[in-house]
Coordinates of C-alpha atoms and ligand atoms in Angstrom, one line a residue:
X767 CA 0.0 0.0 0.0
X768 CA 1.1 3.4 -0.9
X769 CA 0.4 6.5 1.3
X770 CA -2.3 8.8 0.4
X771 CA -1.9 12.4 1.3
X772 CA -1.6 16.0 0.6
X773 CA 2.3 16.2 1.3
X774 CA 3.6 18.3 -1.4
X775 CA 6.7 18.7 -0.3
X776 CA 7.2 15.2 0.5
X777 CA 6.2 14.7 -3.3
X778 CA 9.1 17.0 -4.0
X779 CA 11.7 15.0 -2.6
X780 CA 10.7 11.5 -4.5
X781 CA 10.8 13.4 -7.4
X782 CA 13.8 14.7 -6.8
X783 CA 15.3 11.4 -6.4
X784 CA 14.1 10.2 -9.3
X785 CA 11.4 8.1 -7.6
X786 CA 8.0 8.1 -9.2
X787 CA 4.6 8.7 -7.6
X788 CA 0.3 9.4 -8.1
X789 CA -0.6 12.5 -8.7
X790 CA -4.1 13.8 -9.8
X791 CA -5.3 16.1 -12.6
X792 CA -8.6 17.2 -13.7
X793 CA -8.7 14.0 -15.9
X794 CA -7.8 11.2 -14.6
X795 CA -5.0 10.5 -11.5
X796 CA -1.2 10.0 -13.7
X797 CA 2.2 7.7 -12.7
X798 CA 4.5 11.0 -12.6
X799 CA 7.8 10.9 -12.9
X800 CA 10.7 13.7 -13.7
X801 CA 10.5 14.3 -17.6
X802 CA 14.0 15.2 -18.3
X803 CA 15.4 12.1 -16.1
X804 CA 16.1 8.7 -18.0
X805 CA 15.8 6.9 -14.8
X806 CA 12.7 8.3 -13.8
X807 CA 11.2 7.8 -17.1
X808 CA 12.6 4.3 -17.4
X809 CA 11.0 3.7 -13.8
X810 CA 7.6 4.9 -14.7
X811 CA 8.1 2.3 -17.9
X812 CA 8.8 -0.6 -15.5
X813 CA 5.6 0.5 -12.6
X814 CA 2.8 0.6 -16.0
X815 CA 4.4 -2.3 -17.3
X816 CA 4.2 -0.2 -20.6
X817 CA 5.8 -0.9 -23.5
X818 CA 8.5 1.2 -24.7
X819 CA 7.0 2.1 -27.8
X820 CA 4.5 4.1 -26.6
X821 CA 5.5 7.5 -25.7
X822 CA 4.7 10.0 -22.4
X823 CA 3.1 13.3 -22.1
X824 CA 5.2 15.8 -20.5
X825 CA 3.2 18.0 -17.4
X826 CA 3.7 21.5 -16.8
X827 CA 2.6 24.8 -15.3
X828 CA 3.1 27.5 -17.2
X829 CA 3.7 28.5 -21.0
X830 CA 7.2 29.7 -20.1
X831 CA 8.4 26.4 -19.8
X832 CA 6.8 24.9 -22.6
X833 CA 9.0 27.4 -24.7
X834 CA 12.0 25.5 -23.2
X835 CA 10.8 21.9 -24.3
X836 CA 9.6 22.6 -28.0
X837 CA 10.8 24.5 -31.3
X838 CA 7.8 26.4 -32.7
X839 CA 4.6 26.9 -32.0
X840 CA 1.8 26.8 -34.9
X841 CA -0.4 29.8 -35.0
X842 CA -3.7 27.5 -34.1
X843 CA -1.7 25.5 -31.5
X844 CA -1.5 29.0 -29.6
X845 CA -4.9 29.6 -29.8
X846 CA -5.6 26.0 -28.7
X847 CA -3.4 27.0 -25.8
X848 CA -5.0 30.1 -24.6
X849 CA -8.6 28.5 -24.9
X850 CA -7.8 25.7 -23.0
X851 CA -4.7 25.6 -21.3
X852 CA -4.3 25.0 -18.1
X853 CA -7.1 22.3 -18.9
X854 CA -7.6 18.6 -20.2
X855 CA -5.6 19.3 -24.0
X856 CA -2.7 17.8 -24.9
X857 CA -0.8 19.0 -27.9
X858 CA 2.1 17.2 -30.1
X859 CA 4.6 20.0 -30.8
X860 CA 8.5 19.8 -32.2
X861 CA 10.6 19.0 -29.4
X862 CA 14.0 20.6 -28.0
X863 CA 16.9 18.7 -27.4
X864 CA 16.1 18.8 -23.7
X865 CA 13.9 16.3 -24.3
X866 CA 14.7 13.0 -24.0
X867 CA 14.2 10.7 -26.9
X868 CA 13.2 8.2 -24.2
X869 CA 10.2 10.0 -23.3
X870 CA 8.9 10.3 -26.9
X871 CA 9.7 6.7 -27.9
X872 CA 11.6 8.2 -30.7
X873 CA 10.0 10.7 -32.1
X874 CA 10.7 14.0 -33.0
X875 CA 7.3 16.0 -31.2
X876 CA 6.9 15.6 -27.7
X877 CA 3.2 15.5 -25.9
X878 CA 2.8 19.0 -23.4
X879 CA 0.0 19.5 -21.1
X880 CA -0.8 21.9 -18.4
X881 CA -3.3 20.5 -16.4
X882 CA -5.9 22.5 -14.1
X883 CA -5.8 20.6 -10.9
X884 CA -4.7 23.0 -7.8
X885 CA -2.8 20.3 -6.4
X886 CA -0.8 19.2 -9.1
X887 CA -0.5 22.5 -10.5
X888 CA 1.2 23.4 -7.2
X889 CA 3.6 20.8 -7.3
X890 CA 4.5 22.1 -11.2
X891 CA 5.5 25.5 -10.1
X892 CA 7.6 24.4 -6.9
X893 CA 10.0 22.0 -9.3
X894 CA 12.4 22.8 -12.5
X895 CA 11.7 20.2 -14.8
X896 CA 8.4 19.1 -15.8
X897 CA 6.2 16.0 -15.0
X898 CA 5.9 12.5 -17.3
X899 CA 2.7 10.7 -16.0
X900 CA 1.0 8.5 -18.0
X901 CA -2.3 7.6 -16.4
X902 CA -1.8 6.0 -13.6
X903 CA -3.2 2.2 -14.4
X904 CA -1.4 -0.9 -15.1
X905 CA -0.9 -1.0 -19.5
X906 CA -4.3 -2.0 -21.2
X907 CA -6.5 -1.3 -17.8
X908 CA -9.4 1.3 -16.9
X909 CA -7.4 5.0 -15.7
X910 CA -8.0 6.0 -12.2
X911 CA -10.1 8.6 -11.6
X912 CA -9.4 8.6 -7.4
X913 CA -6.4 7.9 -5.2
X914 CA -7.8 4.9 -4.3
X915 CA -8.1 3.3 -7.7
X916 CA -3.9 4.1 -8.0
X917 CA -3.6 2.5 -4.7
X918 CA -5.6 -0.5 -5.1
X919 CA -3.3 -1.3 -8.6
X920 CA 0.2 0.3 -8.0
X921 CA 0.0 1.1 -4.5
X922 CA 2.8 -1.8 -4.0
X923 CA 5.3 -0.5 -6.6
X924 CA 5.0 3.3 -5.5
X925 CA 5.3 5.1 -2.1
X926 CA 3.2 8.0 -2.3
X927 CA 0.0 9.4 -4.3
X928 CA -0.9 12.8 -3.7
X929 CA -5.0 12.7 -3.4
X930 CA -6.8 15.3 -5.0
X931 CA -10.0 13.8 -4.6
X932 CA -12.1 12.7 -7.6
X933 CA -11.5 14.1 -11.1
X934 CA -13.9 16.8 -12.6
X935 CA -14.0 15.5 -15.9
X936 CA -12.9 12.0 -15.9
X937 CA -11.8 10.9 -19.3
X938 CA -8.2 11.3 -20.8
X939 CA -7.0 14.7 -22.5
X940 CA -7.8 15.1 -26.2
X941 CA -4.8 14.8 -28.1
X942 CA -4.7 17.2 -31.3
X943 CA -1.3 17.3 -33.5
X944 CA -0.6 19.7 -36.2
X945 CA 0.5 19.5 -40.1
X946 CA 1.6 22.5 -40.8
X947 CA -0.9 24.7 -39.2
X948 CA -3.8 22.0 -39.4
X949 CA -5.3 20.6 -36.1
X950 CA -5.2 16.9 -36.0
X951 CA -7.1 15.3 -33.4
X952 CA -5.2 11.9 -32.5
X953 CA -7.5 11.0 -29.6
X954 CA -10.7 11.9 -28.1
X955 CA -10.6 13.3 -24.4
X956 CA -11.9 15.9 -21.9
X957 CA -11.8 19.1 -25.0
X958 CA -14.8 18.2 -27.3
X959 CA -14.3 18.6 -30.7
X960 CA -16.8 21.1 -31.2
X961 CA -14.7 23.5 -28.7
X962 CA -12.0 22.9 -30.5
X963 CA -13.5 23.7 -33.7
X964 CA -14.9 27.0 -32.4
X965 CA -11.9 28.1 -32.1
X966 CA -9.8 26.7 -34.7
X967 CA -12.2 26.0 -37.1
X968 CA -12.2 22.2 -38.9
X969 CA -10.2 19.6 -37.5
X970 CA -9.3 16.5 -38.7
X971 CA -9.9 13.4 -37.1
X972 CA -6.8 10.6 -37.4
X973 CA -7.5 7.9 -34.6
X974 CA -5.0 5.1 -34.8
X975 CA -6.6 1.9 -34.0
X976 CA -4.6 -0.7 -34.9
X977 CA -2.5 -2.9 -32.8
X978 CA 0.8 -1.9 -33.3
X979 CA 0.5 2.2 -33.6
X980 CA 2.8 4.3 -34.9
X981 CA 1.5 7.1 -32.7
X982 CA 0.3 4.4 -29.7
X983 CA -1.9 4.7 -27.0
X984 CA -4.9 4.2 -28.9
X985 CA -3.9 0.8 -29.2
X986 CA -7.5 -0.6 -30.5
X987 CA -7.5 -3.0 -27.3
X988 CA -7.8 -0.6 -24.0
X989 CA -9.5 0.2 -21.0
X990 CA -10.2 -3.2 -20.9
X991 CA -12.4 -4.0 -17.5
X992 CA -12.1 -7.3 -15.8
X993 CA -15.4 -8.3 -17.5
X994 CA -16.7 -8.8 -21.1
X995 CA -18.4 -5.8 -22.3
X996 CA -21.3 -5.6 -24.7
X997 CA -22.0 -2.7 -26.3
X998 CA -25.5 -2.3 -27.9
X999 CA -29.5 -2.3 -27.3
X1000 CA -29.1 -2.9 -23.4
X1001 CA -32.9 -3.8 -23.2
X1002 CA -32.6 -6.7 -26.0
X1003 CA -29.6 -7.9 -24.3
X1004 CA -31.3 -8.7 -21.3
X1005 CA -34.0 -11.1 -22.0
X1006 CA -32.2 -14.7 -21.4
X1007 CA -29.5 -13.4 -19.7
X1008 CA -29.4 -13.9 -15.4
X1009 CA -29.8 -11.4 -13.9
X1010 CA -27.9 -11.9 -10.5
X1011 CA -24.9 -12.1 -12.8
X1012 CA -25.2 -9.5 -15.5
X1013 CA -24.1 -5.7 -15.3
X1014 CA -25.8 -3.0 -16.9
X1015 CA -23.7 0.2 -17.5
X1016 CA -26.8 2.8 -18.9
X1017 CA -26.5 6.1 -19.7
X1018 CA -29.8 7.9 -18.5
X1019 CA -32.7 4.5 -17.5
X1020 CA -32.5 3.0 -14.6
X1021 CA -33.0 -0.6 -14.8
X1022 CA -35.1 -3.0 -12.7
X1023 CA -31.6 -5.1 -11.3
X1024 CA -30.2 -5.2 -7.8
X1025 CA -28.1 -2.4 -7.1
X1026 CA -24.8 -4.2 -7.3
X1027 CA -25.6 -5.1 -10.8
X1028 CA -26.3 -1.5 -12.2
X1029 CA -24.6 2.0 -12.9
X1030 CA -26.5 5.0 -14.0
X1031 CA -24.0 7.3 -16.0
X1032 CA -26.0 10.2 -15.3
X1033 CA -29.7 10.7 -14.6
X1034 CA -30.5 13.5 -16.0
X1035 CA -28.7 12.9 -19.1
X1036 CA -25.6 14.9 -18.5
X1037 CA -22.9 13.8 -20.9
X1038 CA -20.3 15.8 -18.7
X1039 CA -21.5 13.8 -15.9
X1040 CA -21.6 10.5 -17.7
X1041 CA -17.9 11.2 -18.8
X1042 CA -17.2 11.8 -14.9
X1043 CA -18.4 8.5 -13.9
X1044 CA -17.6 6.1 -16.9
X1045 CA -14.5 4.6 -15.5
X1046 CA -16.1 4.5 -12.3
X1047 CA -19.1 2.3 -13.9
X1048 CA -16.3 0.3 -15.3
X1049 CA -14.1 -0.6 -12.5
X1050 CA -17.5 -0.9 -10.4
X1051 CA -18.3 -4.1 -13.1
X1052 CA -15.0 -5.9 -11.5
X1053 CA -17.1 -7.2 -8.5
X1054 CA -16.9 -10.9 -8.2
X1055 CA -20.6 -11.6 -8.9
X1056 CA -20.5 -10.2 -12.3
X1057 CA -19.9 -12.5 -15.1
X1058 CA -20.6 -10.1 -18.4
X1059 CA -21.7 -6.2 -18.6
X1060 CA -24.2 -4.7 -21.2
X1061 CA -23.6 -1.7 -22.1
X1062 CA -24.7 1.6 -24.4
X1063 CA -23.4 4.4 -26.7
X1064 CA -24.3 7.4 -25.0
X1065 CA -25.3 10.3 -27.8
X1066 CA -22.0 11.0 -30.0
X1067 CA -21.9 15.1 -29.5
X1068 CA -19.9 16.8 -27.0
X1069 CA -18.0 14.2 -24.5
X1070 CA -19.9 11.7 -25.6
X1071 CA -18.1 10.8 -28.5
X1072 CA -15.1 10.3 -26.2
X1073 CA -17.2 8.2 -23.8
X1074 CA -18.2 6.0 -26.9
X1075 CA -14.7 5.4 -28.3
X1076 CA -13.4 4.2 -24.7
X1077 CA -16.4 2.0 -25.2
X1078 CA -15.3 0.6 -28.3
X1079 CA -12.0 0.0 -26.5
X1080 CA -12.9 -1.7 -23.9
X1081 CA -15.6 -4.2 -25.6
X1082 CA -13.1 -5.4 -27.8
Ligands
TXA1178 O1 -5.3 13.2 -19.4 C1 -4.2 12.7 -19.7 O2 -3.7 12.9 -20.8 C2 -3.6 11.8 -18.7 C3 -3.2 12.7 -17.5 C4 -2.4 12.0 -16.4 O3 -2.5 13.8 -17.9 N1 -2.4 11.2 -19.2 C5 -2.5 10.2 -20.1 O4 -1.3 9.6 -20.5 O5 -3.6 9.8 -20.6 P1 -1.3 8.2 -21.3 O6 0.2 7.9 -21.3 O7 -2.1 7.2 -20.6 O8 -1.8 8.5 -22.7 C6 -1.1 9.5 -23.5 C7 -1.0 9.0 -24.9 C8 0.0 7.9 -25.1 O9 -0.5 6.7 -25.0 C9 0.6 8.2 -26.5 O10 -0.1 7.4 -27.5 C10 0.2 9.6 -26.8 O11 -0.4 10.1 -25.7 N2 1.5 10.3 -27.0 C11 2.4 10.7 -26.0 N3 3.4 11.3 -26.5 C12 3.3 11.2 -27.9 C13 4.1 11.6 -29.0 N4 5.3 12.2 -28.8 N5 3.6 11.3 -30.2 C14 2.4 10.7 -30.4 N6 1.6 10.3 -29.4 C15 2.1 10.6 -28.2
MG1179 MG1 -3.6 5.7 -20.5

């Protein structure tokens, strides 16, 4: 077990020495880890049981320092920044030579954030380099979304996780790249892509799916509960199956099942809560007397379209 707390300064000192701990952000809780240290990065590798292939997003407070980490910065990817940094975006920019080629598997852009969470952001501007967390979840599982979840999967391979209580939006950052100055939207997350759009017009979409990536983490097979999922008319679905064993993830009804067998995404219909709650629901599906969960797309506007692709993802 790891300790939970609010010890910033103890947070600090592993960093310092190159240790690696949980910290939280806005979207989900991340394995973080000094950025410009191969040891630290190598260590964060090794806790994830991540492949090496599949690069890290680099964490920091201010624009300032983002200068320091990358070459240029397109026109758009500046107006991305102002819009929504500090907040759950993540953009793939040229990288310095300060950057190791260890944290980028290779390539040539590195991924920046600046996350919102008081906490973390705290611990940003009290250190000189800045953060690689990848979310904090063993390769291939659901990301935590409390300090509790971290504990419960890597609290015996790290010492410390800073809690900052349970994250306001819940899913991953959206990751948008540039050609040229052309937005490229590599994954879905916590920035729908009609707010990115209103401020930068069109975006492409290029979501790599396949099982060995290129530009990875959207490795078709993630967020993979301990149960099967099945994705489709929940309703339908139900009729033959037993109902003391079956989960039922919905997204507004609630259905006639004990308690322990279902999770309402949100009530009223909120897609911003569903996205809040959707690993939640997920992990909640692990308990022993579950066999298989049913599941539903939730509509595909706003945060919902990233709530159905980490369904897709997790049913396969
Ligand atoms: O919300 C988030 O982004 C969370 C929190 C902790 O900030 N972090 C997170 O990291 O989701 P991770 O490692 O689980 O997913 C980031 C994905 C990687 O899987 C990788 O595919 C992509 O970002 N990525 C990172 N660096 C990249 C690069 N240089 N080029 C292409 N893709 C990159
Ligand atoms: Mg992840």
């Amino acid at each position: 077990m790891a300790m939970i707390g609010k010890d910033i300064e103890k947070v600090k000192e592993l960093l310092l020495g190159d240790e690696v701990v949980g910290i939280p952000t806005e979207t989900v809780y991340g394995l973080a880890g000094n950025a410009l240290s191969e040891k630290a990065i190598l260590r964060i590798y090794e806790v994830k049981g991540r492949p090496k292939f599949d690069p890290l997003i680099a964490h920091t407070d201010s624009f300032e320092k983002v200068k320091h980490l990358v070459r240029q910065v397109p026109m758009k990817a500046m107006q991305l920044a102002e819009s929504f940094w500090p907040g759950p975006l993540t953009m793939l920019l040229d990288k310095t030579e300060e950057v190791p080629d260890l944290l980028t598997s290779g390539h040539k852009r590195v991924a920046i954030r600046i996350p919102s969470h008081p906490l973390t952001r705290e611990l940003l501007q009290g250190v000189d380099f800045p953060l690689a967390a990848p979310s904090a979840n063993p390769f291939g599982y659901v990301s935590p979304t409390a300090a509790g979840h971290v504990d419960s999967q890597l609290g015996n391979k790290i010492s410390y996780i800073l809690d900052g209580g349970e994250c306001e939006v819940g899913l991953e950052s959206t990751i948008v790249g540039f050609e040229g100055e052309n937005p490229i939207v590599h994954r879905l997350g916590g920035i729908a892509l009609e707010e990115l759009e209103s401020v930068v017009g069109p975006v492409d979409i290029q979501i790599n799916t396949s099982s060995n990536p290129s530009a990875p983490g959207m490795l078709k097979s993630h967020y993979s509960p301990g149960r099967k999922l099945i994705v489709g008319d929940i309703e339908e679905n139900l009729v033959s199956r037993d109902k003391k064993s079956i989960g039922v993830i919905s997204f507004s009804t609630i259905y006639d099942l004990p308690k322990e067998n279902r999770f309402v995404l949100s009530e009223t219909g909120d897609l911003n809560e569903a996205a809040r709650n959707i690993f939640r629901a997920l992990r909640f599906m692990d308990a022993p007397h579950i066999t298989e969960v049913l599941t539903e797309f939730v509509p595909d506007i706003g945060l919902g379209k990233a709530i159905n692709d980490r369904l897709k993802r997790a049913s396969v």
